[in-house]
Amino acid sequence: MRRLSLRWQLTLLGTALVALVSALLLWLGWLLVGGVAGAVPGLPPGTMVQVGEVRVPASQVTAAVRDAARAELLRAGALAFPLVVLAAGLVSWVLVGRVLAPLHSVTATARRLSAESLDQRLDLRGARGELAELASVFDGMLDRLEGAFAQQRRFVANASHELRTPLAVLRTEVDVTLADPTADVEELRRMGVVVRDATRRADDLVGGLLLLARTESLGELAATRVDLRDAAAHAVRTTAAEAAGRGLRVRVTGGPAPVSGDPVLVERIAGNLLENAVRHNVDGGWIEVSTAPGELRVSSSGAEIDPVQVEQLFEPFRRGPVARTATAQGSGLGLSIVRAIVHAHQGEVRASPVPGGGLTVEVRLPLCTMEP
């Protein structure tokens, strides 16, 4: 059995309520008329009184008046009651239709939506109250969905582009070497080195993509006590050889910085910041690492960065300007992973350009209240 629409249900409900109230008023009127007729003053005995077209003794005039008034009320009610119920049904149908019209717009828009048509909006300018709030929330949801789909498309396109580079290098090196009939062992070893570097880059890129995806889908973290100073010290030791090879001066300052978080992910924050500071630096440049309660700050020299473009560095595959003496380039996921991890910890991260060239990144994580 097909269920009635919401418009029919509300119309029937409104009509039934009006019918119930009308019947109650008719009954109250019937009682009230009887009471008023019962209060008619008495007449001398033996007197005849004409009530309507009937002559009755004075002793029966009260009952006659009461019965006549009630009969007249019932005749009028029998005519008015169906008219009131019909009018109530029509008015309810029209009003409910006007009230539900915005909901029909929501339904129609939702049916038309697809991944390629998320630019449609309700834009119910005449709506008021709860319907206006519903339309606003629905349009806001569409804005977020459109932004998410656009970001996903850019992410997939950029990931595909980044992966094509090492694959193209692999194919080219293999094709060139195989096409050379005079290739000797030295040439094959050179090809092996290039292929190894290309596969390593592809592996790092895939690993970064997986880490970014896992981090962005994190739910509630099992947080423990982590010291940002220890994480930063470990990151400095890990990148020490690469930094020394480029003649970078590394300075570490600050005291204990206990925070509440996942130890592995917090170490990944420090590691990514130090790797970026080394790889996007200039030969003979500097790096400064400082810690404070709940805060990690990494500053480094490098190429000049436009302040307007700083926020874009946190997007996947976005890189800053390349310094002329830079010798290493990452996958473009370092700061994206840092931002995802920080947000998963309910923290904050921001970056600012260094005057003369370079970048400063500040990370703030929730302070730890647990005893060590």
Short mmCIF file of C-alpha atoms in Angstrom, two decimals:
data_model
loop_
_atom_site.label_atom_id
_atom_site.label_comp_id
_atom_site.label_asym_id
_atom_site.label_seq_id
_atom_site.Cartn_x
_atom_site.Cartn_y
_atom_site.Cartn_z
CA MET A 1 0.00 0.00 0.00
CA ARG A 2 1.39 3.36 -1.06
CA ARG A 3 1.99 5.76 1.81
CA LEU A 4 0.37 9.20 1.67
CA SER A 5 2.66 12.12 0.93
CA LEU A 6 3.63 14.54 3.67
CA ARG A 7 1.38 17.21 2.14
CA TRP A 8 -1.64 14.90 2.32
CA GLN A 9 -0.79 13.85 5.86
CA LEU A 10 -0.48 17.42 7.11
CA THR A 11 -3.64 18.48 5.26
CA LEU A 12 -5.67 15.63 6.74
CA LEU A 13 -4.26 16.33 10.17
CA GLY A 14 -5.16 20.02 9.97
CA THR A 15 -8.64 19.25 8.66
CA ALA A 16 -9.24 16.68 11.38
CA LEU A 17 -8.18 19.16 14.07
CA VAL A 18 -10.54 21.83 12.67
CA ALA A 19 -13.37 19.29 12.50
CA LEU A 20 -12.73 18.24 16.09
CA VAL A 21 -12.65 21.83 17.34
CA SER A 22 -15.81 22.68 15.35
CA ALA A 23 -17.66 19.69 16.80
CA LEU A 24 -16.52 20.68 20.29
CA LEU A 25 -17.73 24.26 19.77
CA LEU A 26 -21.08 23.00 18.44
CA TRP A 27 -21.52 20.81 21.50
CA LEU A 28 -20.60 23.66 23.84
CA GLY A 29 -23.08 25.89 22.01
CA TRP A 30 -25.75 23.24 22.39
CA LEU A 31 -25.13 23.17 26.16
CA LEU A 32 -24.97 26.96 26.40
CA VAL A 33 -28.26 27.47 24.52
CA GLY A 34 -29.93 24.93 26.78
CA GLY A 35 -28.67 26.76 29.86
CA VAL A 36 -29.78 30.16 28.60
CA ALA A 37 -33.21 28.85 27.64
CA GLY A 38 -33.54 27.26 31.07
CA ALA A 39 -33.13 30.71 32.65
CA VAL A 40 -36.26 32.14 31.00
CA PRO A 41 -38.47 33.75 33.74
CA GLY A 42 -41.60 31.84 34.77
CA LEU A 43 -45.13 32.92 33.68
CA PRO A 44 -48.45 32.78 35.55
CA PRO A 45 -50.03 29.30 35.57
CA GLY A 46 -52.70 28.66 32.95
CA THR A 47 -51.21 31.13 30.51
CA MET A 48 -50.70 29.95 26.93
CA VAL A 49 -47.52 30.97 25.13
CA GLN A 50 -46.77 30.59 21.44
CA VAL A 51 -43.30 29.25 20.75
CA GLY A 52 -42.70 29.40 17.05
CA GLU A 53 -45.91 28.06 15.56
CA VAL A 54 -46.88 26.00 18.59
CA ARG A 55 -48.94 27.21 21.54
CA VAL A 56 -47.87 25.64 24.83
CA PRO A 57 -48.88 26.13 28.46
CA ALA A 58 -46.71 28.49 30.49
CA SER A 59 -45.45 25.60 32.61
CA GLN A 60 -43.85 24.06 29.50
CA VAL A 61 -42.49 27.22 27.93
CA THR A 62 -38.94 26.74 29.29
CA ALA A 63 -38.60 23.25 27.81
CA ALA A 64 -40.16 24.37 24.55
CA VAL A 65 -37.83 27.34 24.19
CA ARG A 66 -34.83 25.15 25.01
CA ASP A 67 -35.79 22.50 22.49
CA ALA A 68 -36.53 25.08 19.79
CA ALA A 69 -33.21 26.89 20.33
CA ARG A 70 -31.24 23.65 20.28
CA ALA A 71 -33.02 22.51 17.13
CA GLU A 72 -32.22 25.79 15.40
CA LEU A 73 -28.58 25.54 16.52
CA LEU A 74 -28.31 22.01 15.17
CA ARG A 75 -29.82 23.03 11.82
CA ALA A 76 -27.34 25.89 11.49
CA GLY A 77 -24.48 23.64 12.65
CA ALA A 78 -25.42 20.92 10.18
CA LEU A 79 -25.02 23.46 7.38
CA ALA A 80 -21.91 25.26 8.72
CA PHE A 81 -19.96 22.22 9.93
CA PRO A 82 -19.23 20.64 6.51
CA LEU A 83 -18.51 24.06 5.01
CA VAL A 84 -15.99 24.83 7.77
CA VAL A 85 -14.33 21.42 7.39
CA LEU A 86 -14.14 21.82 3.60
CA ALA A 87 -12.70 25.31 3.91
CA ALA A 88 -10.19 24.06 6.48
CA GLY A 89 -9.10 21.28 4.13
CA LEU A 90 -8.60 23.66 1.20
CA VAL A 91 -6.73 26.22 3.28
CA SER A 92 -4.56 23.50 4.83
CA TRP A 93 -3.75 22.10 1.38
CA VAL A 94 -2.67 25.50 0.07
CA LEU A 95 -0.70 26.54 3.16
CA VAL A 96 1.04 23.18 3.51
CA GLY A 97 1.94 23.33 -0.17
CA ARG A 98 3.53 26.75 0.26
CA VAL A 99 5.39 25.63 3.37
CA LEU A 100 6.71 22.47 1.69
CA ALA A 101 7.67 24.18 -1.57
CA PRO A 102 11.26 24.86 -0.39
CA LEU A 103 11.58 21.20 0.60
CA HIS A 104 10.59 20.22 -2.93
CA SER A 105 13.35 22.52 -4.18
CA VAL A 106 15.80 20.74 -1.90
CA THR A 107 14.64 17.35 -3.19
CA ALA A 108 14.76 18.41 -6.84
CA THR A 109 18.24 19.89 -6.44
CA ALA A 110 19.50 16.79 -4.64
CA ARG A 111 18.20 14.59 -7.47
CA ARG A 112 20.01 16.68 -10.08
CA LEU A 113 23.31 16.61 -8.23
CA SER A 114 26.26 14.59 -9.41
CA ALA A 115 30.02 14.90 -9.23
CA GLU A 116 29.86 17.10 -12.34
CA SER A 117 27.00 19.39 -11.22
CA LEU A 118 27.88 20.35 -7.66
CA ASP A 119 27.75 24.03 -8.57
CA GLN A 120 23.93 24.14 -8.20
CA ARG A 121 22.52 25.88 -5.14
CA LEU A 122 19.05 26.33 -3.63
CA ASP A 123 19.40 30.07 -3.01
CA LEU A 124 15.97 30.37 -1.32
CA ARG A 125 15.92 34.12 -0.86
CA GLY A 126 12.28 34.26 0.26
CA ALA A 127 12.53 31.53 2.87
CA ARG A 128 12.32 32.39 6.55
CA GLY A 129 12.99 30.64 9.85
CA GLU A 130 13.81 26.94 9.87
CA LEU A 131 13.48 26.58 6.09
CA ALA A 132 15.98 29.37 5.50
CA GLU A 133 18.34 27.64 7.93
CA LEU A 134 17.84 24.32 6.16
CA ALA A 135 18.55 25.91 2.77
CA SER A 136 21.65 27.63 4.14
CA VAL A 137 22.97 24.38 5.66
CA PHE A 138 22.25 22.49 2.41
CA ASP A 139 24.06 25.10 0.30
CA GLY A 140 26.96 25.06 2.75
CA MET A 141 27.16 21.28 2.45
CA LEU A 142 27.26 21.60 -1.35
CA ASP A 143 30.06 24.17 -1.07
CA ARG A 144 32.10 21.74 1.02
CA LEU A 145 31.37 18.83 -1.32
CA GLU A 146 32.32 20.88 -4.38
CA GLY A 147 35.55 21.94 -2.71
CA ALA A 148 36.34 18.37 -1.67
CA PHE A 149 35.69 16.99 -5.18
CA ALA A 150 37.77 19.75 -6.76
CA GLN A 151 40.60 19.09 -4.32
CA GLN A 152 40.37 15.36 -5.02
CA ARG A 153 40.57 15.96 -8.77
CA ARG A 154 43.63 18.19 -8.33
CA PHE A 155 45.20 15.66 -6.00
CA VAL A 156 44.70 12.77 -8.44
CA ALA A 157 45.96 14.84 -11.37
CA ASN A 158 49.03 16.00 -9.46
CA ALA A 159 49.75 12.51 -8.14
CA SER A 160 49.50 11.09 -11.66
CA HIS A 161 51.82 13.79 -12.96
CA GLU A 162 54.36 13.22 -10.20
CA LEU A 163 54.36 9.46 -10.73
CA ARG A 164 54.78 9.81 -14.49
CA THR A 165 58.14 11.55 -14.03
CA PRO A 166 60.06 8.64 -12.45
CA LEU A 167 58.28 6.17 -14.73
CA ALA A 168 59.28 8.21 -17.77
CA VAL A 169 62.87 8.28 -16.52
CA LEU A 170 62.83 4.50 -16.10
CA ARG A 171 61.41 3.89 -19.56
CA THR A 172 63.79 6.32 -21.24
CA GLU A 173 66.89 4.93 -19.56
CA VAL A 174 65.97 1.35 -20.38
CA ASP A 175 65.04 2.16 -23.98
CA VAL A 176 68.24 4.14 -24.60
CA THR A 177 70.46 1.48 -23.09
CA LEU A 178 68.77 -1.37 -24.95
CA ALA A 179 68.97 0.56 -28.21
CA ASP A 180 72.75 0.92 -27.84
CA PRO A 181 74.41 -2.29 -29.10
CA THR A 182 77.78 -1.11 -27.83
CA ALA A 183 76.65 -0.51 -24.24
CA ASP A 184 79.33 -1.74 -21.85
CA VAL A 185 79.29 -2.58 -18.16
CA GLU A 186 79.92 1.02 -17.16
CA GLU A 187 76.91 2.17 -19.17
CA LEU A 188 74.74 -0.53 -17.63
CA ARG A 189 75.89 0.46 -14.15
CA ARG A 190 75.05 4.10 -14.90
CA MET A 191 71.59 3.01 -16.06
CA GLY A 192 71.21 0.96 -12.88
CA VAL A 193 71.97 3.99 -10.72
CA VAL A 194 69.41 6.12 -12.58
CA VAL A 195 66.78 3.38 -12.38
CA ARG A 196 67.47 2.93 -8.66
CA ASP A 197 67.07 6.66 -7.99
CA ALA A 198 63.86 6.81 -10.04
CA THR A 199 62.33 3.81 -8.27
CA ARG A 200 63.36 5.26 -4.91
CA ARG A 201 61.61 8.51 -5.78
CA ALA A 202 58.48 6.66 -6.87
CA ASP A 203 58.57 4.60 -3.67
CA ASP A 204 58.95 7.73 -1.54
CA LEU A 205 56.06 9.36 -3.38
CA VAL A 206 53.76 6.36 -2.93
CA GLY A 207 54.75 6.10 0.74
CA GLY A 208 54.01 9.79 1.24
CA LEU A 209 50.62 9.45 -0.44
CA LEU A 210 49.70 6.51 1.78
CA LEU A 211 50.82 8.34 4.92
CA LEU A 212 48.85 11.43 3.90
CA ALA A 213 45.72 9.37 3.22
CA ARG A 214 45.98 7.52 6.53
CA THR A 215 46.62 10.72 8.46
CA GLU A 216 43.66 12.58 6.93
CA SER A 217 41.34 9.69 7.81
CA LEU A 218 42.47 9.41 11.43
CA GLY A 219 39.77 9.37 14.04
CA GLU A 220 40.42 9.75 17.74
CA LEU A 221 44.11 9.33 18.55
CA ALA A 222 45.47 7.28 21.43
CA ALA A 223 47.54 10.18 22.74
CA THR A 224 50.49 9.75 25.09
CA ARG A 225 53.17 12.05 26.45
CA VAL A 226 55.66 13.09 23.74
CA ASP A 227 58.50 15.60 24.04
CA LEU A 228 58.91 17.80 20.97
CA ARG A 229 62.51 18.45 21.97
CA ASP A 230 63.33 14.74 21.72
CA ALA A 231 61.50 14.46 18.38
CA ALA A 232 63.39 17.48 17.02
CA ALA A 233 66.74 16.10 18.26
CA HIS A 234 66.05 12.79 16.53
CA ALA A 235 65.18 14.61 13.29
CA VAL A 236 68.38 16.67 13.50
CA ARG A 237 70.49 13.51 13.92
CA THR A 238 68.71 11.84 10.99
CA THR A 239 69.40 14.74 8.61
CA ALA A 240 72.85 15.57 9.98
CA ALA A 241 74.80 13.82 7.19
CA GLU A 242 72.81 15.52 4.41
CA ALA A 243 73.04 18.89 6.15
CA ALA A 244 76.82 18.52 6.61
CA GLY A 245 77.22 17.59 2.96
CA ARG A 246 75.68 20.92 1.99
CA GLY A 247 77.55 22.91 4.60
CA LEU A 248 74.45 23.89 6.56
CA ARG A 249 74.78 25.34 10.07
CA VAL A 250 72.18 23.77 12.39
CA ARG A 251 71.35 25.43 15.73
CA VAL A 252 69.02 23.83 18.28
CA THR A 253 67.64 25.80 21.23
CA GLY A 254 64.81 25.51 23.74
CA GLY A 255 63.88 23.27 26.61
CA PRO A 256 61.45 20.41 27.20
CA ALA A 257 58.21 20.66 25.23
CA PRO A 258 55.84 17.91 26.37
CA VAL A 259 52.71 17.51 24.26
CA SER A 260 49.87 15.01 24.04
CA GLY A 261 49.98 13.01 20.83
CA ASP A 262 50.97 9.92 18.90
CA PRO A 263 54.77 9.42 19.23
CA VAL A 264 55.28 8.14 15.67
CA LEU A 265 53.25 10.92 14.07
CA VAL A 266 54.85 13.64 16.21
CA GLU A 267 58.29 12.40 15.16
CA ARG A 268 57.06 12.53 11.56
CA ILE A 269 56.22 16.22 12.02
CA ALA A 270 59.74 17.04 13.17
CA GLY A 271 61.27 14.78 10.52
CA ASN A 272 59.37 16.39 7.64
CA LEU A 273 60.17 19.91 8.83
CA LEU A 274 63.89 19.17 9.11
CA GLU A 275 63.97 17.36 5.76
CA ASN A 276 62.29 20.33 4.10
CA ALA A 277 64.68 22.73 5.81
CA VAL A 278 67.68 20.79 4.50
CA ARG A 279 66.49 19.95 0.99
CA HIS A 280 65.04 23.38 0.16
CA ASN A 281 67.97 25.30 1.63
CA VAL A 282 70.96 26.87 -0.06
CA ASP A 283 74.49 25.48 0.19
CA GLY A 284 76.21 27.00 3.21
CA GLY A 285 72.88 28.17 4.66
CA TRP A 286 71.47 27.83 8.17
CA ILE A 287 68.75 26.05 10.10
CA GLU A 288 67.38 27.01 13.52
CA VAL A 289 65.25 24.62 15.58
CA SER A 290 63.63 25.80 18.81
CA THR A 291 61.17 24.18 21.20
CA ALA A 292 58.89 25.53 23.90
CA PRO A 293 55.96 24.05 25.83
CA GLY A 294 53.57 22.83 23.15
CA GLU A 295 55.53 24.43 20.30
CA LEU A 296 58.10 23.45 17.67
CA ARG A 297 59.65 26.11 15.43
CA VAL A 298 61.91 25.41 12.44
CA SER A 299 63.46 28.29 10.47
CA SER A 300 65.85 27.98 7.55
CA SER A 301 67.47 30.00 4.82
CA GLY A 302 66.54 29.46 1.21
CA ALA A 303 65.00 31.14 -1.80
CA GLU A 304 62.71 34.11 -1.32
CA ILE A 305 59.02 33.23 -1.01
CA ASP A 306 56.08 35.47 -1.79
CA PRO A 307 53.98 35.82 1.41
CA VAL A 308 50.83 35.32 -0.67
CA GLN A 309 52.04 31.86 -1.74
CA VAL A 310 53.08 30.63 1.70
CA GLU A 311 49.69 29.06 2.52
CA GLN A 312 49.78 27.16 -0.78
CA LEU A 313 52.88 25.29 0.37
CA PHE A 314 50.64 23.16 2.61
CA GLU A 315 48.76 21.82 -0.43
CA PRO A 316 49.92 18.47 -1.88
CA PHE A 317 52.62 18.74 -4.56
CA ARG A 318 53.06 22.48 -4.01
CA ARG A 319 56.71 23.50 -3.79
CA GLY A 320 58.32 26.81 -3.07
CA PRO A 321 60.75 28.54 -5.42
CA VAL A 322 63.85 26.47 -6.05
CA ALA A 323 67.12 27.96 -4.89
CA ARG A 324 69.79 28.06 -7.55
CA THR A 325 72.19 26.01 -5.45
CA ALA A 326 69.58 23.51 -4.26
CA THR A 327 70.55 19.94 -5.07
CA ALA A 328 67.61 17.94 -3.80
CA GLN A 329 63.88 18.14 -4.37
CA GLY A 330 61.21 16.26 -2.44
CA SER A 331 57.86 14.91 -3.48
CA GLY A 332 55.92 18.02 -2.48
CA LEU A 333 54.06 16.21 0.31
CA GLY A 334 56.14 17.17 3.34
CA LEU A 335 54.13 20.15 4.60
CA SER A 336 50.85 18.53 3.53
CA ILE A 337 51.59 15.59 5.82
CA VAL A 338 52.65 17.96 8.62
CA ARG A 339 49.36 19.87 8.37
CA ALA A 340 47.29 16.66 8.30
CA ILE A 341 49.06 15.28 11.39
CA VAL A 342 48.76 18.59 13.29
CA HIS A 343 45.05 18.85 12.51
CA ALA A 344 44.55 15.24 13.60
CA HIS A 345 46.02 16.30 16.97
CA GLN A 346 43.72 19.35 17.16
CA GLY A 347 46.74 21.60 16.84
CA GLU A 348 47.78 24.55 14.69
CA VAL A 349 50.49 25.05 12.08
CA ARG A 350 51.48 28.19 10.25
CA ALA A 351 54.34 29.35 8.05
CA SER A 352 55.89 32.71 7.29
CA PRO A 353 58.68 33.77 4.92
CA VAL A 354 62.07 34.74 6.30
CA PRO A 355 63.28 38.19 5.21
CA GLY A 356 65.99 37.72 2.61
CA GLY A 357 64.89 34.17 1.77
CA GLY A 358 63.78 31.07 3.61
CA LEU A 359 60.81 29.84 5.60
CA THR A 360 59.71 29.57 9.23
CA VAL A 361 57.17 26.92 10.26
CA GLU A 362 55.57 26.93 13.71
CA VAL A 363 53.67 23.94 15.06
CA ARG A 364 51.50 24.10 18.19
CA LEU A 365 50.13 20.92 19.75
CA PRO A 366 47.99 20.38 22.86
CA LEU A 367 50.01 20.53 26.06
CA CYS A 368 50.46 17.31 27.94
CA THR A 369 49.03 17.18 31.47
CA MET A 370 50.11 13.61 32.16
CA GLU A 371 52.99 12.90 34.48
CA PRO A 372 56.17 11.59 32.80
#
